[in-house]
Amino acid sequence: MKRENIRLPNDALWLLQTLRAAGHSAYVVGGCVRDSLLGRTPGDWDICTSARPEQTRALFADRRLILTGAKHGTVGVVLHGKPYEITTYRQDGAYRDHRHPESVRFVGDLAGDLARRDFTINAMAYAPGEGVIDLHGGRRDLAGGIIRCVGDPAARFAEDALRILRAVRFAARLDFAMDPATAAAALAARDTLQTVSAERVYAELDGLLAAPGAGAALDRYGAILAGAVPEIAACIGCSQPGRWHCYDVWRHTAAAVGALDLRGQDTRGARVLCWATFLHDIAKPPCRTVGPDGIAHFKGHNQRGAVMARAILRRLKAPVYLVEGAAGLIAIHDAPVPVGDTAILKALNRYGPVFLRRLCALKYADLDAHAPTAEVACRRAEVSFFEARMSVLAKEGCYTVRQLAVNGADLMEAGELSGPAVGNALHALLRAVMEGRIPNRREALLAAARELDRSFP
Ligand code: ATP
Ligand code: MG
């Protein structure tokens, strides 16, 4: 990791130079330094400076400014359409309720600013010519793959409980492990996550689930995450004796999240799938029974899981499409896939192809987190047959009234049908087409409609 020279984008460089030319000190800081040292492309370039917010504002007065962060000492400067955050060196004041600092106090130097940052890998600054300013062992921890609090972890988590989730999210994002002292403090403080606003918790969990190492992080840090989603606690160690499973409910969940293949999904689909997989078996603990043969059963965990997932997601103030999308998948995640064209067309009619494609992705992830037996492989093959045929029928098949070769006007013209009878007839025709009783051709449909008309005067 000898990439001491960080290449700044021209705009970030210009901001640093302008601040420095005006007599202030200024550095890029935080995530962009961390990502650059890892050889990753930073998402955004944050700048910290000795300039007071009003000085920064004056310096860039001819630019478009974003002043929503002014209270925290942040001035946003928009260059070439991209906002850069310039924040005055600060220390956070006293904290209330493990959440927000009561006040921010501006400090004179970079060292004070770095000391208030959450993790060593996030507490580095850089300026061309000066190199990396690393006062807390950030480079050592980057090299070792370690998430470690700056200073005393218990104190840092007491200041801001959200850092507990940030630690897990960064572990998942970078495939790092928490330092044992940081992990122990996070576990001990997990219940204080209940005091953090739902929006902040949701945003961190969402980022965690989308991270490449989410499965491993869930597996390792489930007990910590139970501070944010208490329902997880009962899943940890909830055993599943029988021929299907090789993991307890939580390890299975983590393995499923790790196995999730999101290729071909749009942003919403990916988010819905991550959360649905995360919560798909959340109702297994309350549904668990063990038969006389020693085998565990989880009757009703689909439906009950949908109810629990909906409650959890609403509690976290997740967007409605996510609440409904995830709960809808969970409600049928374990049901057998439809077999045969009629059943598949009816599923397309009821759920639509987008939902069914997501369902298949969830099922693959779920099955890939089962015991690797021939039976499981067989179930996976069934899903794959279903998905292939469903994709063909979604393109070529007729599964909605609008896809029928006749419409309401055709029926009214041809017969004496009117009003609701037209709608009923169209649905009866669609059913007949999906069941393969009549072809989706105009003449055949009109003839069938006349038949219908006679049988239901
Ligand atoms: P990302 O790529 O996810 O944006 P990031 O490191 O830039 O990663 P941000 O949330 O954008 O994370 O925060 C920017 C920097 O601010 C962090 O690198 C860290 O130094 C500091 N920081 C952010 N949130 C906290 C917090 N809750 N407590 C202490 N420091 C924080
Ligand atoms: Mg950032």
Short mmCIF file of N, CA and C in Angstrom, two decimals, residues 167-321:
data_model
loop_
_atom_site.label_atom_id
_atom_site.label_comp_id
_atom_site.label_asym_id
_atom_site.label_seq_id
_atom_site.Cartn_x
_atom_site.Cartn_y
_atom_site.Cartn_z
N ALA A 167 -19.53 0.83 11.92
CA ALA A 167 -18.41 -0.12 12.01
C ALA A 167 -18.74 -1.40 11.24
N VAL A 168 -19.97 -1.89 11.39
CA VAL A 168 -20.35 -3.12 10.68
C VAL A 168 -20.43 -2.84 9.17
N ARG A 169 -20.96 -1.66 8.83
CA ARG A 169 -21.07 -1.33 7.40
C ARG A 169 -19.69 -1.25 6.74
N PHE A 170 -18.73 -0.60 7.42
CA PHE A 170 -17.40 -0.52 6.80
C PHE A 170 -16.75 -1.91 6.75
N ALA A 171 -16.99 -2.72 7.76
CA ALA A 171 -16.46 -4.09 7.71
C ALA A 171 -17.00 -4.81 6.48
N ALA A 172 -18.29 -4.62 6.22
CA ALA A 172 -18.93 -5.28 5.07
C ALA A 172 -18.43 -4.69 3.75
N ARG A 173 -18.27 -3.40 3.73
CA ARG A 173 -17.87 -2.74 2.48
C ARG A 173 -16.46 -3.12 2.09
N LEU A 174 -15.55 -3.14 3.10
CA LEU A 174 -14.13 -3.31 2.80
C LEU A 174 -13.65 -4.74 3.04
N ASP A 175 -14.57 -5.58 3.54
CA ASP A 175 -14.19 -6.94 3.93
C ASP A 175 -13.13 -6.90 5.03
N PHE A 176 -13.35 -6.04 6.01
CA PHE A 176 -12.46 -5.87 7.16
C PHE A 176 -13.09 -6.54 8.38
N ALA A 177 -12.28 -6.68 9.42
CA ALA A 177 -12.80 -7.18 10.70
C ALA A 177 -12.66 -6.09 11.75
N MET A 178 -13.57 -6.08 12.72
CA MET A 178 -13.43 -5.11 13.80
C MET A 178 -12.31 -5.55 14.73
N ASP A 179 -11.56 -4.58 15.20
CA ASP A 179 -10.60 -4.86 16.25
C ASP A 179 -11.38 -5.42 17.45
N PRO A 180 -10.81 -6.42 18.17
CA PRO A 180 -11.58 -7.04 19.27
C PRO A 180 -12.14 -6.05 20.29
N ALA A 181 -11.37 -5.03 20.64
CA ALA A 181 -11.87 -4.07 21.64
C ALA A 181 -13.03 -3.26 21.06
N THR A 182 -12.94 -2.91 19.78
CA THR A 182 -14.02 -2.18 19.14
C THR A 182 -15.27 -3.06 19.03
N ALA A 183 -15.07 -4.32 18.67
CA ALA A 183 -16.21 -5.25 18.55
C ALA A 183 -16.88 -5.47 19.91
N ALA A 184 -16.06 -5.62 20.95
CA ALA A 184 -16.63 -5.86 22.28
C ALA A 184 -17.43 -4.64 22.75
N ALA A 185 -16.89 -3.46 22.50
CA ALA A 185 -17.60 -2.24 22.91
C ALA A 185 -18.89 -2.08 22.10
N ALA A 186 -18.84 -2.44 20.83
CA ALA A 186 -20.04 -2.33 19.98
C ALA A 186 -21.13 -3.27 20.51
N LEU A 187 -20.72 -4.48 20.86
CA LEU A 187 -21.68 -5.44 21.39
C LEU A 187 -22.28 -4.96 22.70
N ALA A 188 -21.41 -4.46 23.56
CA ALA A 188 -21.89 -4.01 24.87
C ALA A 188 -22.86 -2.83 24.73
N ALA A 189 -22.67 -2.01 23.71
CA ALA A 189 -23.48 -0.79 23.56
C ALA A 189 -24.62 -0.97 22.58
N ARG A 190 -24.85 -2.20 22.09
CA ARG A 190 -25.78 -2.36 20.96
C ARG A 190 -27.18 -1.82 21.24
N ASP A 191 -27.64 -1.95 22.50
CA ASP A 191 -29.01 -1.53 22.77
C ASP A 191 -29.20 -0.01 22.68
N THR A 192 -28.09 0.73 22.75
CA THR A 192 -28.22 2.18 22.61
C THR A 192 -28.59 2.56 21.18
N LEU A 193 -28.50 1.60 20.24
CA LEU A 193 -28.95 1.87 18.86
C LEU A 193 -30.43 2.21 18.83
N GLN A 194 -31.15 1.76 19.84
CA GLN A 194 -32.59 2.06 19.90
C GLN A 194 -32.86 3.56 20.03
N THR A 195 -31.85 4.30 20.45
CA THR A 195 -32.05 5.75 20.63
C THR A 195 -31.74 6.53 19.36
N VAL A 196 -31.20 5.84 18.36
CA VAL A 196 -30.84 6.54 17.11
C VAL A 196 -32.07 6.63 16.21
N SER A 197 -32.17 7.72 15.45
CA SER A 197 -33.36 7.90 14.62
C SER A 197 -33.46 6.78 13.59
N ALA A 198 -34.71 6.42 13.28
CA ALA A 198 -34.97 5.34 12.34
C ALA A 198 -34.30 5.60 10.99
N GLU A 199 -34.33 6.85 10.55
CA GLU A 199 -33.77 7.18 9.24
C GLU A 199 -32.29 6.87 9.17
N ARG A 200 -31.55 7.21 10.22
CA ARG A 200 -30.10 6.97 10.21
C ARG A 200 -29.82 5.47 10.28
N VAL A 201 -30.60 4.75 11.10
CA VAL A 201 -30.39 3.30 11.20
C VAL A 201 -30.69 2.64 9.86
N TYR A 202 -31.80 3.06 9.26
CA TYR A 202 -32.17 2.49 7.96
C TYR A 202 -31.06 2.71 6.93
N ALA A 203 -30.55 3.94 6.87
CA ALA A 203 -29.52 4.25 5.87
C ALA A 203 -28.28 3.38 6.06
N GLU A 204 -27.88 3.17 7.31
CA GLU A 204 -26.69 2.35 7.55
C GLU A 204 -26.95 0.89 7.21
N LEU A 205 -28.10 0.37 7.62
CA LEU A 205 -28.40 -1.04 7.32
C LEU A 205 -28.51 -1.24 5.82
N ASP A 206 -29.11 -0.28 5.14
CA ASP A 206 -29.26 -0.36 3.70
C ASP A 206 -27.87 -0.41 3.03
N GLY A 207 -26.97 0.44 3.50
CA GLY A 207 -25.61 0.43 2.96
C GLY A 207 -24.90 -0.87 3.28
N LEU A 208 -25.11 -1.36 4.47
CA LEU A 208 -24.50 -2.63 4.88
C LEU A 208 -24.97 -3.77 3.98
N LEU A 209 -26.28 -3.87 3.77
CA LEU A 209 -26.82 -4.98 2.99
C LEU A 209 -26.36 -4.93 1.53
N ALA A 210 -26.11 -3.73 1.03
CA ALA A 210 -25.69 -3.59 -0.37
C ALA A 210 -24.20 -3.82 -0.54
N ALA A 211 -23.46 -3.91 0.55
CA ALA A 211 -22.00 -4.03 0.46
C ALA A 211 -21.60 -5.44 0.03
N PRO A 212 -20.48 -5.56 -0.66
CA PRO A 212 -20.06 -6.87 -1.17
C PRO A 212 -19.84 -7.91 -0.05
N GLY A 213 -19.38 -7.47 1.10
CA GLY A 213 -19.11 -8.42 2.18
C GLY A 213 -20.25 -8.51 3.19
N ALA A 214 -21.47 -8.21 2.75
CA ALA A 214 -22.60 -8.18 3.69
C ALA A 214 -22.81 -9.54 4.36
N GLY A 215 -22.73 -10.62 3.60
CA GLY A 215 -22.99 -11.94 4.17
C GLY A 215 -22.04 -12.25 5.31
N ALA A 216 -20.75 -12.04 5.07
CA ALA A 216 -19.75 -12.34 6.11
C ALA A 216 -19.95 -11.43 7.32
N ALA A 217 -20.28 -10.16 7.08
CA ALA A 217 -20.46 -9.23 8.20
C ALA A 217 -21.69 -9.60 9.03
N LEU A 218 -22.76 -10.04 8.37
CA LEU A 218 -23.95 -10.48 9.11
C LEU A 218 -23.60 -11.69 9.97
N ASP A 219 -22.88 -12.61 9.36
CA ASP A 219 -22.50 -13.83 10.06
C ASP A 219 -21.70 -13.51 11.32
N ARG A 220 -20.76 -12.58 11.16
CA ARG A 220 -19.86 -12.27 12.27
C ARG A 220 -20.50 -11.37 13.32
N TYR A 221 -21.30 -10.42 12.87
CA TYR A 221 -21.73 -9.36 13.77
C TYR A 221 -23.25 -9.34 14.00
N GLY A 222 -23.88 -10.50 13.82
CA GLY A 222 -25.32 -10.59 14.02
C GLY A 222 -25.75 -10.11 15.40
N ALA A 223 -25.00 -10.48 16.42
CA ALA A 223 -25.39 -10.12 17.79
C ALA A 223 -25.35 -8.60 17.96
N ILE A 224 -24.42 -7.94 17.29
CA ILE A 224 -24.36 -6.48 17.36
C ILE A 224 -25.57 -5.88 16.62
N LEU A 225 -25.87 -6.45 15.45
CA LEU A 225 -26.98 -5.92 14.65
C LEU A 225 -28.32 -6.10 15.36
N ALA A 226 -28.39 -7.07 16.26
CA ALA A 226 -29.63 -7.26 17.01
C ALA A 226 -29.98 -6.03 17.85
N GLY A 227 -29.01 -5.16 18.08
CA GLY A 227 -29.31 -3.89 18.74
C GLY A 227 -30.20 -3.01 17.88
N ALA A 228 -30.05 -3.12 16.55
CA ALA A 228 -30.86 -2.31 15.63
C ALA A 228 -32.15 -3.03 15.26
N VAL A 229 -32.07 -4.35 15.09
CA VAL A 229 -33.24 -5.16 14.72
C VAL A 229 -33.33 -6.31 15.75
N PRO A 230 -34.03 -6.08 16.86
CA PRO A 230 -34.01 -7.06 17.96
C PRO A 230 -34.50 -8.46 17.56
N GLU A 231 -35.33 -8.54 16.51
CA GLU A 231 -35.85 -9.83 16.06
C GLU A 231 -34.72 -10.79 15.65
N ILE A 232 -33.56 -10.23 15.33
CA ILE A 232 -32.43 -11.07 14.92
C ILE A 232 -31.99 -11.98 16.06
N ALA A 233 -32.09 -11.49 17.29
CA ALA A 233 -31.52 -12.23 18.43
C ALA A 233 -32.02 -13.66 18.50
N ALA A 234 -33.32 -13.86 18.26
CA ALA A 234 -33.89 -15.21 18.35
C ALA A 234 -33.43 -16.11 17.21
N CYS A 235 -32.99 -15.52 16.11
CA CYS A 235 -32.52 -16.31 14.96
C CYS A 235 -31.13 -16.90 15.22
N ILE A 236 -30.35 -16.19 16.04
CA ILE A 236 -28.98 -16.64 16.30
C ILE A 236 -29.06 -17.89 17.18
N GLY A 237 -28.52 -18.97 16.68
CA GLY A 237 -28.54 -20.23 17.42
C GLY A 237 -29.84 -21.01 17.29
N CYS A 238 -30.80 -20.51 16.51
CA CYS A 238 -32.06 -21.23 16.32
C CYS A 238 -31.80 -22.38 15.34
N SER A 239 -31.71 -23.59 15.89
CA SER A 239 -31.23 -24.71 15.07
C SER A 239 -32.34 -25.25 14.17
N GLN A 240 -31.92 -25.92 13.09
CA GLN A 240 -32.87 -26.41 12.09
C GLN A 240 -32.58 -27.87 11.77
N PRO A 241 -32.70 -28.75 12.79
CA PRO A 241 -32.40 -30.15 12.50
C PRO A 241 -33.32 -30.70 11.40
N GLY A 242 -32.78 -31.58 10.60
CA GLY A 242 -33.52 -32.12 9.46
C GLY A 242 -32.57 -32.27 8.30
N ARG A 243 -33.13 -32.67 7.15
CA ARG A 243 -32.19 -32.99 6.07
C ARG A 243 -31.89 -31.79 5.17
N TRP A 244 -32.53 -30.66 5.40
CA TRP A 244 -32.34 -29.52 4.50
C TRP A 244 -31.18 -28.61 4.87
N HIS A 245 -30.98 -28.46 6.18
CA HIS A 245 -30.12 -27.35 6.61
C HIS A 245 -28.81 -27.79 7.23
N CYS A 246 -27.80 -26.95 7.03
CA CYS A 246 -26.52 -27.17 7.72
C CYS A 246 -26.18 -26.00 8.63
N TYR A 247 -27.05 -24.98 8.66
CA TYR A 247 -26.79 -23.80 9.50
C TYR A 247 -27.99 -23.54 10.41
N ASP A 248 -27.75 -22.77 11.48
CA ASP A 248 -28.90 -22.25 12.24
C ASP A 248 -29.54 -21.14 11.41
N VAL A 249 -30.65 -20.60 11.90
CA VAL A 249 -31.42 -19.66 11.09
C VAL A 249 -30.58 -18.42 10.74
N TRP A 250 -29.81 -17.92 11.70
CA TRP A 250 -29.07 -16.70 11.42
C TRP A 250 -27.92 -16.93 10.43
N ARG A 251 -27.17 -18.02 10.65
CA ARG A 251 -26.05 -18.29 9.72
C ARG A 251 -26.60 -18.56 8.33
N HIS A 252 -27.74 -19.23 8.27
CA HIS A 252 -28.39 -19.46 6.98
C HIS A 252 -28.75 -18.13 6.32
N THR A 253 -29.31 -17.23 7.12
CA THR A 253 -29.67 -15.90 6.60
C THR A 253 -28.44 -15.19 6.05
N ALA A 254 -27.38 -15.19 6.84
CA ALA A 254 -26.14 -14.53 6.41
C ALA A 254 -25.61 -15.17 5.13
N ALA A 255 -25.64 -16.50 5.07
CA ALA A 255 -25.14 -17.20 3.87
C ALA A 255 -26.01 -16.84 2.67
N ALA A 256 -27.32 -16.72 2.88
CA ALA A 256 -28.22 -16.38 1.77
C ALA A 256 -27.93 -14.96 1.26
N VAL A 257 -27.74 -14.02 2.18
CA VAL A 257 -27.39 -12.66 1.75
C VAL A 257 -26.08 -12.69 0.97
N GLY A 258 -25.13 -13.49 1.44
CA GLY A 258 -23.85 -13.60 0.74
C GLY A 258 -23.99 -14.23 -0.63
N ALA A 259 -24.98 -15.10 -0.80
CA ALA A 259 -25.14 -15.83 -2.06
C ALA A 259 -25.99 -15.07 -3.08
N LEU A 260 -26.60 -13.98 -2.63
CA LEU A 260 -27.53 -13.26 -3.50
C LEU A 260 -26.84 -12.76 -4.77
N ASP A 261 -27.43 -13.07 -5.90
CA ASP A 261 -26.89 -12.62 -7.20
C ASP A 261 -27.80 -11.52 -7.73
N LEU A 262 -27.29 -10.31 -7.75
CA LEU A 262 -28.13 -9.16 -8.11
C LEU A 262 -27.96 -8.74 -9.56
N ARG A 263 -27.24 -9.54 -10.34
CA ARG A 263 -27.08 -9.16 -11.75
C ARG A 263 -28.43 -9.07 -12.43
N GLY A 264 -28.59 -8.05 -13.25
CA GLY A 264 -29.85 -7.89 -13.98
C GLY A 264 -30.94 -7.19 -13.19
N GLN A 265 -30.68 -6.85 -11.93
CA GLN A 265 -31.69 -6.13 -11.13
C GLN A 265 -31.43 -4.63 -11.21
N ASP A 266 -32.50 -3.85 -11.22
CA ASP A 266 -32.30 -2.41 -11.15
C ASP A 266 -32.11 -2.03 -9.67
N THR A 267 -31.93 -0.73 -9.41
CA THR A 267 -31.61 -0.29 -8.04
C THR A 267 -32.68 -0.73 -7.05
N ARG A 268 -33.92 -0.50 -7.44
CA ARG A 268 -35.01 -0.89 -6.52
C ARG A 268 -35.05 -2.39 -6.32
N GLY A 269 -34.92 -3.14 -7.41
CA GLY A 269 -34.95 -4.59 -7.31
C GLY A 269 -33.84 -5.09 -6.40
N ALA A 270 -32.66 -4.51 -6.55
CA ALA A 270 -31.53 -4.94 -5.72
C ALA A 270 -31.82 -4.67 -4.25
N ARG A 271 -32.36 -3.47 -3.96
CA ARG A 271 -32.64 -3.13 -2.57
C ARG A 271 -33.72 -4.05 -1.99
N VAL A 272 -34.77 -4.26 -2.75
CA VAL A 272 -35.86 -5.13 -2.29
C VAL A 272 -35.30 -6.54 -2.00
N LEU A 273 -34.45 -7.02 -2.90
CA LEU A 273 -33.91 -8.37 -2.71
C LEU A 273 -32.98 -8.47 -1.51
N CYS A 274 -32.14 -7.45 -1.32
CA CYS A 274 -31.23 -7.48 -0.16
C CYS A 274 -32.03 -7.56 1.14
N TRP A 275 -33.04 -6.70 1.24
CA TRP A 275 -33.83 -6.68 2.48
C TRP A 275 -34.70 -7.93 2.61
N ALA A 276 -35.26 -8.40 1.51
CA ALA A 276 -36.10 -9.60 1.57
C ALA A 276 -35.27 -10.80 2.01
N THR A 277 -34.04 -10.89 1.50
CA THR A 277 -33.19 -12.01 1.87
C THR A 277 -32.79 -11.89 3.35
N PHE A 278 -32.44 -10.69 3.74
CA PHE A 278 -32.07 -10.41 5.14
C PHE A 278 -33.19 -10.84 6.10
N LEU A 279 -34.44 -10.62 5.70
CA LEU A 279 -35.56 -10.86 6.61
C LEU A 279 -36.39 -12.10 6.27
N HIS A 280 -35.95 -12.89 5.29
CA HIS A 280 -36.87 -13.92 4.77
C HIS A 280 -37.26 -14.97 5.83
N ASP A 281 -36.35 -15.26 6.74
CA ASP A 281 -36.66 -16.30 7.75
C ASP A 281 -36.84 -15.71 9.15
N ILE A 282 -37.14 -14.42 9.22
CA ILE A 282 -37.18 -13.74 10.51
C ILE A 282 -38.25 -14.34 11.43
N ALA A 283 -39.27 -14.98 10.83
CA ALA A 283 -40.34 -15.57 11.66
C ALA A 283 -40.09 -17.04 11.98
N LYS A 284 -38.95 -17.56 11.59
CA LYS A 284 -38.72 -18.97 11.91
C LYS A 284 -38.70 -19.23 13.43
N PRO A 285 -38.01 -18.41 14.22
CA PRO A 285 -38.01 -18.71 15.66
C PRO A 285 -39.42 -18.83 16.27
N PRO A 286 -40.34 -17.87 16.05
CA PRO A 286 -41.67 -18.04 16.66
C PRO A 286 -42.49 -19.15 16.01
N CYS A 287 -42.12 -19.62 14.84
CA CYS A 287 -42.90 -20.68 14.17
C CYS A 287 -42.29 -22.07 14.38
N ARG A 288 -41.24 -22.16 15.13
CA ARG A 288 -40.49 -23.42 15.19
C ARG A 288 -41.18 -24.46 16.06
N THR A 289 -41.35 -25.66 15.50
CA THR A 289 -41.77 -26.81 16.31
C THR A 289 -40.84 -27.96 15.95
N VAL A 290 -40.69 -28.90 16.89
CA VAL A 290 -39.86 -30.06 16.58
C VAL A 290 -40.73 -31.31 16.70
N GLY A 291 -40.77 -32.09 15.61
CA GLY A 291 -41.59 -33.30 15.60
C GLY A 291 -40.97 -34.39 16.46
N PRO A 292 -41.72 -35.48 16.69
CA PRO A 292 -41.21 -36.59 17.51
C PRO A 292 -39.96 -37.20 16.89
N ASP A 293 -39.80 -37.01 15.57
CA ASP A 293 -38.61 -37.53 14.90
C ASP A 293 -37.40 -36.61 15.08
N GLY A 294 -37.57 -35.53 15.85
CA GLY A 294 -36.43 -34.63 16.08
C GLY A 294 -36.21 -33.64 14.96
N ILE A 295 -37.14 -33.58 14.02
CA ILE A 295 -36.96 -32.68 12.88
C ILE A 295 -37.72 -31.37 13.11
N ALA A 296 -37.05 -30.26 12.81
CA ALA A 296 -37.67 -28.95 13.04
C ALA A 296 -38.61 -28.60 11.89
N HIS A 297 -39.76 -28.01 12.24
CA HIS A 297 -40.69 -27.50 11.23
C HIS A 297 -40.96 -26.04 11.53
N PHE A 298 -41.28 -25.30 10.48
CA PHE A 298 -41.49 -23.86 10.63
C PHE A 298 -42.76 -23.46 9.92
N LYS A 299 -43.84 -24.15 10.25
CA LYS A 299 -45.10 -23.92 9.53
C LYS A 299 -45.56 -22.47 9.69
N GLY A 300 -45.91 -21.87 8.57
CA GLY A 300 -46.46 -20.52 8.61
C GLY A 300 -45.42 -19.42 8.63
N HIS A 301 -44.13 -19.80 8.50
CA HIS A 301 -43.12 -18.74 8.64
C HIS A 301 -43.09 -17.80 7.44
N ASN A 302 -43.61 -18.23 6.30
CA ASN A 302 -43.70 -17.31 5.14
C ASN A 302 -44.60 -16.12 5.49
N GLN A 303 -45.85 -16.45 5.81
CA GLN A 303 -46.85 -15.41 6.06
C GLN A 303 -46.48 -14.57 7.27
N ARG A 304 -46.10 -15.25 8.32
CA ARG A 304 -45.77 -14.51 9.53
C ARG A 304 -44.51 -13.67 9.32
N GLY A 305 -43.60 -14.21 8.51
CA GLY A 305 -42.39 -13.46 8.18
C GLY A 305 -42.71 -12.18 7.43
N ALA A 306 -43.71 -12.27 6.53
CA ALA A 306 -44.11 -11.07 5.79
C ALA A 306 -44.66 -10.02 6.75
N VAL A 307 -45.42 -10.46 7.72
CA VAL A 307 -45.98 -9.53 8.70
C VAL A 307 -44.86 -8.88 9.52
N MET A 308 -43.93 -9.73 9.97
CA MET A 308 -42.83 -9.20 10.79
C MET A 308 -41.94 -8.26 9.97
N ALA A 309 -41.65 -8.66 8.73
CA ALA A 309 -40.79 -7.82 7.87
C ALA A 309 -41.44 -6.47 7.63
N ARG A 310 -42.74 -6.51 7.40
CA ARG A 310 -43.46 -5.24 7.17
C ARG A 310 -43.34 -4.35 8.40
N ALA A 311 -43.51 -4.96 9.57
CA ALA A 311 -43.42 -4.17 10.82
C ALA A 311 -42.01 -3.60 11.01
N ILE A 312 -41.01 -4.42 10.75
CA ILE A 312 -39.62 -3.96 10.92
C ILE A 312 -39.31 -2.82 9.96
N LEU A 313 -39.68 -3.02 8.69
CA LEU A 313 -39.37 -2.00 7.68
C LEU A 313 -40.14 -0.70 7.92
N ARG A 314 -41.37 -0.83 8.39
CA ARG A 314 -42.12 0.39 8.70
C ARG A 314 -41.49 1.12 9.87
N ARG A 315 -41.08 0.33 10.87
CA ARG A 315 -40.42 0.92 12.04
C ARG A 315 -39.17 1.70 11.61
N LEU A 316 -38.47 1.18 10.59
CA LEU A 316 -37.25 1.84 10.12
C LEU A 316 -37.55 2.95 9.11
N LYS A 317 -38.84 3.19 8.87
CA LYS A 317 -39.26 4.23 7.92
C LYS A 317 -38.71 3.98 6.52
N ALA A 318 -38.68 2.73 6.12
CA ALA A 318 -38.24 2.37 4.77
C ALA A 318 -39.27 2.86 3.76
N PRO A 319 -38.84 3.10 2.51
CA PRO A 319 -39.81 3.54 1.50
C PRO A 319 -40.88 2.47 1.24
N VAL A 320 -42.05 2.92 0.85
CA VAL A 320 -43.19 2.00 0.71
C VAL A 320 -42.90 0.88 -0.30
N TYR A 321 -42.22 1.22 -1.41
CA TYR A 321 -41.97 0.17 -2.40
C TYR A 321 -41.12 -0.94 -1.81
#
